[in-house]
Coordinates of C-alpha atoms and ligand atoms in Angstrom, one line a residue:
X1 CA 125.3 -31.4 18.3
X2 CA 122.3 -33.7 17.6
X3 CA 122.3 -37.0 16.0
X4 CA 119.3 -37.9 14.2
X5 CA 118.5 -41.4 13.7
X6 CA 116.5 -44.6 13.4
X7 CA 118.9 -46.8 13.7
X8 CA 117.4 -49.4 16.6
X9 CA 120.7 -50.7 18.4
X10 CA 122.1 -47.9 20.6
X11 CA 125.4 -48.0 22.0
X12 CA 125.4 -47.6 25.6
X13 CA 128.1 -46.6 28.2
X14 CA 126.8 -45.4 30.9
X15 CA 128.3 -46.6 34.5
X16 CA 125.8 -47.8 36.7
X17 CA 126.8 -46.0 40.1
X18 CA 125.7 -42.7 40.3
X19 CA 127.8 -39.6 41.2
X20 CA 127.4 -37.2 44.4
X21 CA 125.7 -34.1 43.5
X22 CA 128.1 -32.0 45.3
X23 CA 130.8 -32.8 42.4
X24 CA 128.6 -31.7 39.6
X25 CA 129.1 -28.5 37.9
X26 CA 125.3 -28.0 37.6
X27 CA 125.9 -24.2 36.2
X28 CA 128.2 -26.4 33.3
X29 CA 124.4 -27.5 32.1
X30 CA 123.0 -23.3 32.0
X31 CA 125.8 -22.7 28.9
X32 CA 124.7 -25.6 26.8
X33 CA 120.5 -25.3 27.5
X34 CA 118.2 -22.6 26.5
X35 CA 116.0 -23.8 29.8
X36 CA 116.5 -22.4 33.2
X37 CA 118.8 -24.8 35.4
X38 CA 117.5 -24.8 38.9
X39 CA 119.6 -25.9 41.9
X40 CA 118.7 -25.6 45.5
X41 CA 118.9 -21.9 46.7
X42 CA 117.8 -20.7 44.0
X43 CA 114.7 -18.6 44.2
X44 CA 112.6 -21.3 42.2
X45 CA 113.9 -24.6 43.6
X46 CA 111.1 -25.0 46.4
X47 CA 108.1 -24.5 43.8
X48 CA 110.0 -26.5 41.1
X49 CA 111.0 -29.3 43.0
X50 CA 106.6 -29.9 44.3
X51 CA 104.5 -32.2 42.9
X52 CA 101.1 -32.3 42.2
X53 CA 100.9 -34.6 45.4
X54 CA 102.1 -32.5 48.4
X55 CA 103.3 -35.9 50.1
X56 CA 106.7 -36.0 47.8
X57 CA 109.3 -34.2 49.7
X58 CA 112.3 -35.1 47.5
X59 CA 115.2 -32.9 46.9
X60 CA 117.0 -33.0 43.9
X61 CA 120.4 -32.2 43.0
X62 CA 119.3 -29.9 40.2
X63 CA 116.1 -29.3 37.4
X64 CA 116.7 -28.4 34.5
X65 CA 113.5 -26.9 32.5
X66 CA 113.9 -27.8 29.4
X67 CA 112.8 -25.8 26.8
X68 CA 113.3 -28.1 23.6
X69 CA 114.3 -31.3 22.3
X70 CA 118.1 -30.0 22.1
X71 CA 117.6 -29.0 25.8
X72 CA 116.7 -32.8 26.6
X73 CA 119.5 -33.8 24.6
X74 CA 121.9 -31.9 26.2
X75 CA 120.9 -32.7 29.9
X76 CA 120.8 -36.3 29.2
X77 CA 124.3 -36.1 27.9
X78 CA 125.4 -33.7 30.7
X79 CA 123.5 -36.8 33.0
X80 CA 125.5 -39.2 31.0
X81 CA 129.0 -37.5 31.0
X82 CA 128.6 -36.1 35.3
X83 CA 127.3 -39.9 35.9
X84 CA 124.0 -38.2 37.5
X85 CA 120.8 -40.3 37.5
X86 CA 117.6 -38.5 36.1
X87 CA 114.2 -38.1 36.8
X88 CA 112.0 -37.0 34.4
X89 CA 108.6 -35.1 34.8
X90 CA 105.8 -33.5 32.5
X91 CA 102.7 -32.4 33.9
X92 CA 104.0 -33.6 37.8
X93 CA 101.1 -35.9 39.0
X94 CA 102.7 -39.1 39.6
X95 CA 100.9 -40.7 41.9
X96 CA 103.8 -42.4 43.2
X97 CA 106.1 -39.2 43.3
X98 CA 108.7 -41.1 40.4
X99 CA 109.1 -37.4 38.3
X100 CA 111.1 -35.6 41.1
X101 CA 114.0 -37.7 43.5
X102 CA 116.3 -37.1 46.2
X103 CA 119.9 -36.2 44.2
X104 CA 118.8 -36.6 41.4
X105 CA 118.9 -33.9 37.8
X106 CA 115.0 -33.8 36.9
X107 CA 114.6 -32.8 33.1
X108 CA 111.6 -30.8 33.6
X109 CA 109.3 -30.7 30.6
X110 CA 106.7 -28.4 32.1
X111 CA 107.6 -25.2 29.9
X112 CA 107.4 -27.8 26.7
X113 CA 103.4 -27.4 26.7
X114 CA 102.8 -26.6 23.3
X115 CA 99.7 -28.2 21.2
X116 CA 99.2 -27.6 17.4
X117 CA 96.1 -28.6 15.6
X118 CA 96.1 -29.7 12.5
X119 CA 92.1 -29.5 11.9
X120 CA 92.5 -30.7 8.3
X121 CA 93.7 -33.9 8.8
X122 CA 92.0 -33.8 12.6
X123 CA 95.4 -34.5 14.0
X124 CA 97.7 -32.9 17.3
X125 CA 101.4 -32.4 17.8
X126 CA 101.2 -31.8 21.7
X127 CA 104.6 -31.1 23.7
X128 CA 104.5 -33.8 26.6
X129 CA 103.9 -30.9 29.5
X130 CA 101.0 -30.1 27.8
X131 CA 97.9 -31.1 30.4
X132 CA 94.4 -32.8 29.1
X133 CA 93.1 -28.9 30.0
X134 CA 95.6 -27.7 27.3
X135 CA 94.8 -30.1 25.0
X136 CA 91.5 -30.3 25.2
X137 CA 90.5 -26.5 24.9
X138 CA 92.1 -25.6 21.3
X139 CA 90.8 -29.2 19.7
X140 CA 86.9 -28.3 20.7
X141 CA 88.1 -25.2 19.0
X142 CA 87.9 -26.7 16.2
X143 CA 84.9 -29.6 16.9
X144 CA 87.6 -31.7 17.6
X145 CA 88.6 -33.9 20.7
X146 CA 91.1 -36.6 22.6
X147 CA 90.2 -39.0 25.2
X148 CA 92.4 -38.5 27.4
X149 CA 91.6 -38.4 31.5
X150 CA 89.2 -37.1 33.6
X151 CA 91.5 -34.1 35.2
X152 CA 92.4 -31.3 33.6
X153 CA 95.4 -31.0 35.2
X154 CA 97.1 -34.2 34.5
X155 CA 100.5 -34.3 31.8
X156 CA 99.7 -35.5 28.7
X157 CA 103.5 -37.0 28.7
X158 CA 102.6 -39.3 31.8
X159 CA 99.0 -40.3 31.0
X160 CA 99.8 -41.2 27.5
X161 CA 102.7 -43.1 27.8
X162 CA 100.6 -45.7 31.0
X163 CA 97.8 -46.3 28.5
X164 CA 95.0 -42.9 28.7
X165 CA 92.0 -44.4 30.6
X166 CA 89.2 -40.9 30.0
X167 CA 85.7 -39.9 29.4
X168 CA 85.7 -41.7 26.1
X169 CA 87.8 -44.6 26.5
X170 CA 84.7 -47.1 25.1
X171 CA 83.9 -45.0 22.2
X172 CA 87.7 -44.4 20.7
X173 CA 90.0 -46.6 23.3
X174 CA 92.7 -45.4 25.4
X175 CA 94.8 -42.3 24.4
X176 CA 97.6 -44.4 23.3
X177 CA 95.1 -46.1 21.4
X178 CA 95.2 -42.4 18.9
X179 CA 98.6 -41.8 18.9
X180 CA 100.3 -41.7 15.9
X181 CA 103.9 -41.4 16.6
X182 CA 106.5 -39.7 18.9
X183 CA 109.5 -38.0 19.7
X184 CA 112.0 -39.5 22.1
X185 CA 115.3 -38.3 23.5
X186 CA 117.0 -42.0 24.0
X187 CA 119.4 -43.1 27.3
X188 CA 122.5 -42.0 24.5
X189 CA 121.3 -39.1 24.3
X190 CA 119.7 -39.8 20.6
X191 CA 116.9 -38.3 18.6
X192 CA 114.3 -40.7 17.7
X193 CA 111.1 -41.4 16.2
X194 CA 108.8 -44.3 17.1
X195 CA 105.5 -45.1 15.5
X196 CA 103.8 -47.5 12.8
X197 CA 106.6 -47.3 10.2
X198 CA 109.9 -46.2 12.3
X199 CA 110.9 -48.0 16.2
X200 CA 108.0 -50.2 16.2
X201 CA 109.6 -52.2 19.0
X202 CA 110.0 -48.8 20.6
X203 CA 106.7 -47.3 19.4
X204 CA 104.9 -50.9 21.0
X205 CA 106.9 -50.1 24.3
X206 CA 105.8 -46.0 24.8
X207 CA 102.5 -47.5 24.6
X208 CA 101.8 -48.6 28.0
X209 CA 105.5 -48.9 29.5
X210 CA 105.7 -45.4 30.8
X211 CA 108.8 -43.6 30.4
X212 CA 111.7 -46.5 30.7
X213 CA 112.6 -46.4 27.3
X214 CA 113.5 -42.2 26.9
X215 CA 112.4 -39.0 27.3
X216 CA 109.3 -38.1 25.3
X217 CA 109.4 -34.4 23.5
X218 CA 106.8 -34.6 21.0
X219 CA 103.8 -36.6 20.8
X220 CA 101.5 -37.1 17.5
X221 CA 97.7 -37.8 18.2
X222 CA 94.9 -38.8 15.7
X223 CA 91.7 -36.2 17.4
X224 CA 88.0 -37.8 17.1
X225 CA 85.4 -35.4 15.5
X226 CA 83.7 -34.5 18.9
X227 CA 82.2 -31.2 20.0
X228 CA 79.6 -30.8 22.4
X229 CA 79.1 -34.2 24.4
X230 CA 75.7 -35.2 26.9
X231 CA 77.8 -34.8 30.0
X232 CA 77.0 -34.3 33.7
X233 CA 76.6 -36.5 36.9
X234 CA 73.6 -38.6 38.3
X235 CA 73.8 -38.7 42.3
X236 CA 72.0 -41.7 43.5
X237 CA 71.6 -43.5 46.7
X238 CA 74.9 -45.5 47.8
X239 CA 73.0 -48.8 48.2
X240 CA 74.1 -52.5 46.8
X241 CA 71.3 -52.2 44.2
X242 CA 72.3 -49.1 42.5
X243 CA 76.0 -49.8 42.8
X244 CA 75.3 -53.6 41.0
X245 CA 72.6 -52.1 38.8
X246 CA 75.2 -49.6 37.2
X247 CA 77.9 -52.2 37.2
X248 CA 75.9 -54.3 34.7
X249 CA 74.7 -52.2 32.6
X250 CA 77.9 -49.7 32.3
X251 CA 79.5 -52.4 31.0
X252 CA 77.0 -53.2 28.0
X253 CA 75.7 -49.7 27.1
X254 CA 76.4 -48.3 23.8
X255 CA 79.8 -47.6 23.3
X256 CA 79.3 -43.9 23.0
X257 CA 78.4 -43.8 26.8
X258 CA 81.2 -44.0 28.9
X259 CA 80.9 -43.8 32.9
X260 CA 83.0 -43.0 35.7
X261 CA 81.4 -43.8 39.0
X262 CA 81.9 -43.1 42.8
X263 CA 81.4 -44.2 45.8
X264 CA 81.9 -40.9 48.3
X265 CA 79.8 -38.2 50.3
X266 CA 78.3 -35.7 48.1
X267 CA 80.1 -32.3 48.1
X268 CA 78.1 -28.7 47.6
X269 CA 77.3 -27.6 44.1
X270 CA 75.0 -25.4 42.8
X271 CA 72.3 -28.7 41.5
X272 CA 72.6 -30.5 45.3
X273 CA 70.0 -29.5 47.4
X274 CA 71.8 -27.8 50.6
X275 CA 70.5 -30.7 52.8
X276 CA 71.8 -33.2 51.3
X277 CA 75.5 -32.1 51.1
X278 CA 77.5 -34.7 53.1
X279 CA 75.4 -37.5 52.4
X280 CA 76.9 -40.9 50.9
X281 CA 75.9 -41.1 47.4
X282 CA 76.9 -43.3 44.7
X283 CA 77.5 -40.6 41.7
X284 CA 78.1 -41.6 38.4
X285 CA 79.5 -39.2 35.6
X286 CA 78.8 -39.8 32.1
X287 CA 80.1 -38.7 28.9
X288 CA 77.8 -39.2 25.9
X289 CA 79.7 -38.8 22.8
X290 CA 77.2 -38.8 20.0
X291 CA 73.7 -37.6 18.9
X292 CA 72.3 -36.1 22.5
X293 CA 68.8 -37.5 22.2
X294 CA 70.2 -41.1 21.8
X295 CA 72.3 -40.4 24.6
X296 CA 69.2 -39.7 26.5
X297 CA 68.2 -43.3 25.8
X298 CA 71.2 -44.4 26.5
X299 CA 71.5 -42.4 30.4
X300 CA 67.8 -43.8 31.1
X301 CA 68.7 -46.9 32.4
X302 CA 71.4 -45.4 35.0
X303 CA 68.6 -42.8 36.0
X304 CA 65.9 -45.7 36.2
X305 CA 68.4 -47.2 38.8
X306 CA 66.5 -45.4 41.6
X307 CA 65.0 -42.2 42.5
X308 CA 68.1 -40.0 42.4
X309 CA 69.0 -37.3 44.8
X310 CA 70.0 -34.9 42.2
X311 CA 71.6 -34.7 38.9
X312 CA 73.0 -32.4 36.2
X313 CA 73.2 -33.9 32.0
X314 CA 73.2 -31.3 29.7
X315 CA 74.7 -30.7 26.7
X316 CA 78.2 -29.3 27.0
X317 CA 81.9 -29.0 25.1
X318 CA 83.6 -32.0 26.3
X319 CA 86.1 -29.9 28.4
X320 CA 83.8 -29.6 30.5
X321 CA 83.9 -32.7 31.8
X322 CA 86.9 -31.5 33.7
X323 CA 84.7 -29.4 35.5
X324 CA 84.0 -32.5 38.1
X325 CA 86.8 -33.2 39.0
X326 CA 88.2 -29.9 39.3
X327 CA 89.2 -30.1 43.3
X328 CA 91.9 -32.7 41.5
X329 CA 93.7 -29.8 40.0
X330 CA 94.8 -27.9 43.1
X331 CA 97.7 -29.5 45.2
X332 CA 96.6 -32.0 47.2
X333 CA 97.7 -35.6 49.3
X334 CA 96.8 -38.4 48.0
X335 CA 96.7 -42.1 48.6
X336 CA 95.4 -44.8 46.3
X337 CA 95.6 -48.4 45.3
X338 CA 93.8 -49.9 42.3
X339 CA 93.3 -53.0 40.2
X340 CA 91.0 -54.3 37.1
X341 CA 88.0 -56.5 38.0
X342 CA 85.9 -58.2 36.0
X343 CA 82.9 -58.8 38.9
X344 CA 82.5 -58.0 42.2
X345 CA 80.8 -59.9 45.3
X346 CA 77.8 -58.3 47.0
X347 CA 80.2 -58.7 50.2
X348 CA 82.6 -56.4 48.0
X349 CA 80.5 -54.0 47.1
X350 CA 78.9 -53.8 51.1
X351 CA 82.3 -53.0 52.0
X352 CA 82.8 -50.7 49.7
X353 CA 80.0 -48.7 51.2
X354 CA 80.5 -49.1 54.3
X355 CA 84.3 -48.0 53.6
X356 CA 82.7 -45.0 51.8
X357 CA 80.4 -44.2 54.6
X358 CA 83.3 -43.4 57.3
X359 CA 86.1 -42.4 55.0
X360 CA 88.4 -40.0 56.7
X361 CA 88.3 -37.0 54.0
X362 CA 85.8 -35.6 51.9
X363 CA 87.4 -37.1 48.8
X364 CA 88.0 -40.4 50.2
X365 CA 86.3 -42.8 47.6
X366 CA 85.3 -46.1 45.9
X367 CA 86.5 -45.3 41.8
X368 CA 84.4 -47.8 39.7
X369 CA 85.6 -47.1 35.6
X370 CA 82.7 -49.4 33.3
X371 CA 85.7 -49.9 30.3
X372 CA 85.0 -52.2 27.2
X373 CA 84.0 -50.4 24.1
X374 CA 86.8 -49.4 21.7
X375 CA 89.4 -50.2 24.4
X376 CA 88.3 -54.0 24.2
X377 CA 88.5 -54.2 19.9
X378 CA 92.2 -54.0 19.7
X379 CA 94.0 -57.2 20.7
X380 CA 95.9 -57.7 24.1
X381 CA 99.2 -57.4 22.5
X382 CA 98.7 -54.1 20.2
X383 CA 100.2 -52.2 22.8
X384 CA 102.5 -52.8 26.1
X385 CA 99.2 -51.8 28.0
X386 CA 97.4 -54.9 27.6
X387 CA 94.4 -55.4 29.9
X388 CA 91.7 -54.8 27.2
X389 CA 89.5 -57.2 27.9
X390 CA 89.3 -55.8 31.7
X391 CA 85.5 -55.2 32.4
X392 CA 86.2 -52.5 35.3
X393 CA 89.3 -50.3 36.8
X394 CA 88.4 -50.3 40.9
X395 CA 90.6 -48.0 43.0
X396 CA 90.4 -46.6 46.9
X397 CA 91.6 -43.3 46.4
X398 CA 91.6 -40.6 49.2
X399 CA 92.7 -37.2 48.5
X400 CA 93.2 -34.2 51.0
X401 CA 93.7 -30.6 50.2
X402 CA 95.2 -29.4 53.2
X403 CA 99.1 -29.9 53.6
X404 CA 99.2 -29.9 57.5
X405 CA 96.6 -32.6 57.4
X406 CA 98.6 -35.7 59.0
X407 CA 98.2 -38.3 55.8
X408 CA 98.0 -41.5 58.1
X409 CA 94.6 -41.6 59.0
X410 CA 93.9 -41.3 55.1
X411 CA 96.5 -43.9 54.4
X412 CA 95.0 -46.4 57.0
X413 CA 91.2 -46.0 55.7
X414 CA 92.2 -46.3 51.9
X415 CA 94.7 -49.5 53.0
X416 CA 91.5 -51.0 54.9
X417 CA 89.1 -50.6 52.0
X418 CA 91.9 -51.8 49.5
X419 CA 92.2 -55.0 51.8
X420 CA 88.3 -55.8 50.9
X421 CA 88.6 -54.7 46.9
X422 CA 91.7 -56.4 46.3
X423 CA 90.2 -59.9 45.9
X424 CA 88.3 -59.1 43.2
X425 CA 91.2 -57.2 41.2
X426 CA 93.9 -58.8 39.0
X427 CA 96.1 -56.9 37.2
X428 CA 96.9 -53.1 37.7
X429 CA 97.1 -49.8 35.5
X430 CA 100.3 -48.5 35.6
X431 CA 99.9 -45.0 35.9
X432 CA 97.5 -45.6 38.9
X433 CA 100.5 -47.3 41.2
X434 CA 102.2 -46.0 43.8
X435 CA 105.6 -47.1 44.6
X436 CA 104.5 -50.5 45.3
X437 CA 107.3 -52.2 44.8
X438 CA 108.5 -54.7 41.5
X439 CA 105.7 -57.6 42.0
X440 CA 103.2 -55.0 41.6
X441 CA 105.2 -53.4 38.5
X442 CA 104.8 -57.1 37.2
X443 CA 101.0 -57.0 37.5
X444 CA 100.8 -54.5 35.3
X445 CA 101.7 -56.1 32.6
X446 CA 101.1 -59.7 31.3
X447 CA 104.0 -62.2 31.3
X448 CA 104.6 -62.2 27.7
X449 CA 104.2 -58.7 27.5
X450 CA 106.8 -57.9 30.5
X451 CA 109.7 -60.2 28.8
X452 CA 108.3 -57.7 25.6
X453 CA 108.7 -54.8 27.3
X454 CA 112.5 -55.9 29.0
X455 CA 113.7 -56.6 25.7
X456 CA 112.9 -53.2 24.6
X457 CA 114.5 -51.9 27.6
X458 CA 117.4 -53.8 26.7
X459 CA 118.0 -52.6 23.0
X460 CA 117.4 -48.9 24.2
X461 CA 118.4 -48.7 28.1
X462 CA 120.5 -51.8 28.6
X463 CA 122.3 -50.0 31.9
X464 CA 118.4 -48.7 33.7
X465 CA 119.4 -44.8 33.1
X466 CA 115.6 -44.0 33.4
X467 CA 114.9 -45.7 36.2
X468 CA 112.7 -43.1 38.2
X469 CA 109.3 -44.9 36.8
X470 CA 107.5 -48.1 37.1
X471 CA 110.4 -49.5 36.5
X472 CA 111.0 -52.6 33.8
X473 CA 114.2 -54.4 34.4
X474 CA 117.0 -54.5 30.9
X475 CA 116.4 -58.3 29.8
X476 CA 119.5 -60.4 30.4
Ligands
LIG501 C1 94.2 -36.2 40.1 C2 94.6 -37.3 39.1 C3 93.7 -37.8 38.2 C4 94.1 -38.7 37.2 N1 93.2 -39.2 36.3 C5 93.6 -40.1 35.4 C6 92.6 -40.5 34.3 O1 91.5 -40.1 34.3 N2 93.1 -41.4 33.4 C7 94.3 -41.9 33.4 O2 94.7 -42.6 32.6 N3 95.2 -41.5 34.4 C8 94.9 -40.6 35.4 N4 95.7 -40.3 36.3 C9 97.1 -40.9 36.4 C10 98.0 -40.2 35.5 O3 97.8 -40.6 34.2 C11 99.5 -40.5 35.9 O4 99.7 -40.1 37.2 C12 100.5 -39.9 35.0 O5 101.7 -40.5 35.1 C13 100.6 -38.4 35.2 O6 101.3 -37.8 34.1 P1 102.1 -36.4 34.4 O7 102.8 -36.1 33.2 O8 101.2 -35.4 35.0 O9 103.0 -36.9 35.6 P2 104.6 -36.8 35.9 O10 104.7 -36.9 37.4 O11 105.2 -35.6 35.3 O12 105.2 -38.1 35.2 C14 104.9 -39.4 35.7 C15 105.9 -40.3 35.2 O13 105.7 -40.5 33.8 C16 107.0 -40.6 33.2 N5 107.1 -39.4 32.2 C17 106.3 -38.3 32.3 N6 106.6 -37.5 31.2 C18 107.5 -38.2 30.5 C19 108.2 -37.9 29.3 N7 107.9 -36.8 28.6 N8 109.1 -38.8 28.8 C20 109.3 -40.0 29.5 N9 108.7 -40.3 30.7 C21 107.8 -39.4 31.2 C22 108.1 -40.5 34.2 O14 108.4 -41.8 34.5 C23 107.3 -39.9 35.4 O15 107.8 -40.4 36.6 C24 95.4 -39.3 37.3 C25 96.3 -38.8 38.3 C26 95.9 -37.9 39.2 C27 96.9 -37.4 40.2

């Protein structure tokens, strides 16, 4: 039976040490779930238990694909009364592996991927294993758009509930930034809402802390009136000019223009001339979200940085943005490490290039994000994600797409370049940490926001259930 409530002191009793799998009666979950309960051996469990990130090689005692809210109800009681720690997952691209673990019951909310538009009132209901790719397709349908990521591929139930960082995070702020309310199944296995006028402490906590406060079924969004956008990429030469050039003036564009910008060797596609695939480029994708000519004027300035070596801006629907980043989407290894900035040293940005110039796979990059905008007009304590003043997201990422690939060589490289960013970082985004351990967990968020954020953790998971995450510790 579900209880429905609002009521903000849940009772807890859950017992901290967790149980062996082997004395669960997983098959007890199949009578009382309309999903399909997967446990090892079964045909399913080696495609169900992979992650976006081929690297994550957990086994877990048991998935359960939920299929509704009452499905999430019922495995976190079955959790609760079998003493079984839980993982949860949506869309699977954790980058620090957190939605699947060794022993563990995963409530799987992959199958829950529905989105319903609502073009009247310009608003979304989206299930949280809905992707930006399934989200984004049906609101152009109707002129109508989210800023959510730059991949496709990526769960809306992850990104949102880190913060949202996309294509047009300076013209209408993070993702979290639009949402309205949302649906969570709580660590007592309650029903409840969280947004402006129900939760708030709750509703402040989903934005930004990530999934430690309950499992999130439904999610509300406020969608911006976007249809086609001036989108494409400008490859220029990887040099300390361009790269400082585009720094500056990303930064203080109009807010309609946001950038995403890369330091990596230019792969083939049908507007790079054969001869230069494989070169070093600096590429920076932009996102125009307004009247295409003024867009024009605004892009000049990144074109004017130097002669480029080729480039594609055209008008197009805004989902196809996701068409740059579309080698994202297929399984892959990945290693990354990130930080905000607000500057960078010419020493920084040498080694940065240099870094780029012998990285040990294809996709092995410098990630510049120009942020401000939107993003920076809300105040630092609106939400749990709070670096809004942040002038720049930096990461070394290095993805590979081939699983027999050995991963250390990629490791060591983005380690190395991570060792010369890191100085000019403070602060991290959440949903771009690894495993990293709890000081890093505490860089994501501000001090005041953290003892926040704990409190919350406190009223609604005093005993850690969700724990699988970046994890915030129950205050007290
Ligand atoms: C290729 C790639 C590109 C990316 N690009 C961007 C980008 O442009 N902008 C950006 O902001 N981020 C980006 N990210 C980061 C991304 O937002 C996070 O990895 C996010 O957590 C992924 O969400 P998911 O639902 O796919 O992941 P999952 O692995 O399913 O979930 C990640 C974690 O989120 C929590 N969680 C997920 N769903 C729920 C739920 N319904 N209820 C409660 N907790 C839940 C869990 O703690 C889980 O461990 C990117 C990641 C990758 C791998």
């Amino acid at each position: 039976m579900l209880i429905h409530t609002t009521s903000e002191e849940p009772e807890m009793t859950i017992r901290p040490t967790f149980r062996p799998a082997s004395d669960v009666p997983f098959e007890a979950l199949r009578l009382v779930t309309g999903g399909e309960v997967i446990v090892p051996g079964d045909a399913g469990y080696e495609d169900a238990r992979r992650l976006q990130n081929f690297t994550f090689d957990r086994r877990p005692a048991a998935i359960v694909r939920a299929a509704s809210t009452d499905d999430v109800v019922e495995a976190v009681r079955f959790a609760r009364q079998y003493n079984v720690a839980v993982a949860v997952r949506s869309g699977g691209h954790s980058v620090a592996g957190q939605s699947v673990a060794d022993g563990a019951l995963v409530i799987d909310l992959s199958a829950m991927r529905a989105v319903t538009i609502d073009s009247r009132r310009r608003r979304a209901i989206v299930q949280p294993g809905a992707t930006s790719g399934d989200l984004a397709g049906p609101a152009h349908a109707y002129g109508l758009a989210l800023s959510t990521g730059d991949t496709a591929s990526v769960g809306i139930g992850g990104l949102t509930l880190g913060g949202g960082i996309g294509y047009m995070v300076r013209k209408y702020g993070l993702a979290i930034d639009n949402l309205l309310s949302a649906k969570l199944v709580t660590a007592d296995a309650r029903v409840v809402s969280a947004s402006p006028a129900e939760n708030r402490d709750l509703f402040w906590a989903i934005r930004g802390g990530g999934g430690n406060f309950g499992v999130v079924t439904e999610l509300e969004f406020q969608l911006a009136p976007v249809g086609a956008v001036l989108g494409g990429v400008l490859v220029l030469p990887a040099t300390r000019e361009v790269v400082r050039g585009y720094l500056e003036y990303a930064v203080q564009a109009p807010d309609e223009l946001t950038t995403i910008a890369e330091i990596s060797h230019i792969p083939p596609a049908p507007f790079i001339p054969e001869d230069r695939v494989g070169e070093l480029a600096f590429a920076v994708f932009v996102c125009y979200a307004g009247d295409p000519e003024e867009g024009e004027r605004a892009i000049a300035p990144l074109r004017a940085l130097a002669e480029p070596i080729a480039g594609f801006v055209d008008q197009m629907p805004y989902p196809g943005m996701f068409e740059f980043s579309e080698p994202a989407t297929h399984p892959h290894g990945g290693a990354i490490r990130s930080g905000f900035a607000d500057s960078f040293s010419d020493a920084e940005i040498d080694a940065a290039i240099e870094f780029g110039r012998v990285a040990t796979s294809p996709f092995g990059m410098v990630h510049f994000r120009a942020l401000g905008g939107a993003m920076a007009r809300l105040p630092a304590d609106a939400t749990a994600f709070a670096h809004r003043e942040r002038r720049y997201l930096v990461a070394a990422i290095s993805l590979w797409l081939d699983p027999a690939e050995d991963p250390a060589p990629h490791r060591r490289w983005m380690e190395g370049l991570w060792e010369r960013l890191r100085p000019a970082t403070s602060g991290v985004y959440s949903n771009f940490l690894e495993d990293e351990g709890h000081g890093r967990v505490l860089e994501a968020y501000p001090a005041g926001a953290y003892a926040r954020l704990a409190e919350v953790k406190r009223r609604y998971d005093p005993e850690n259930f969700f724990r699988f995450n970046q994890n915030i510790k129950p205050a007290g």
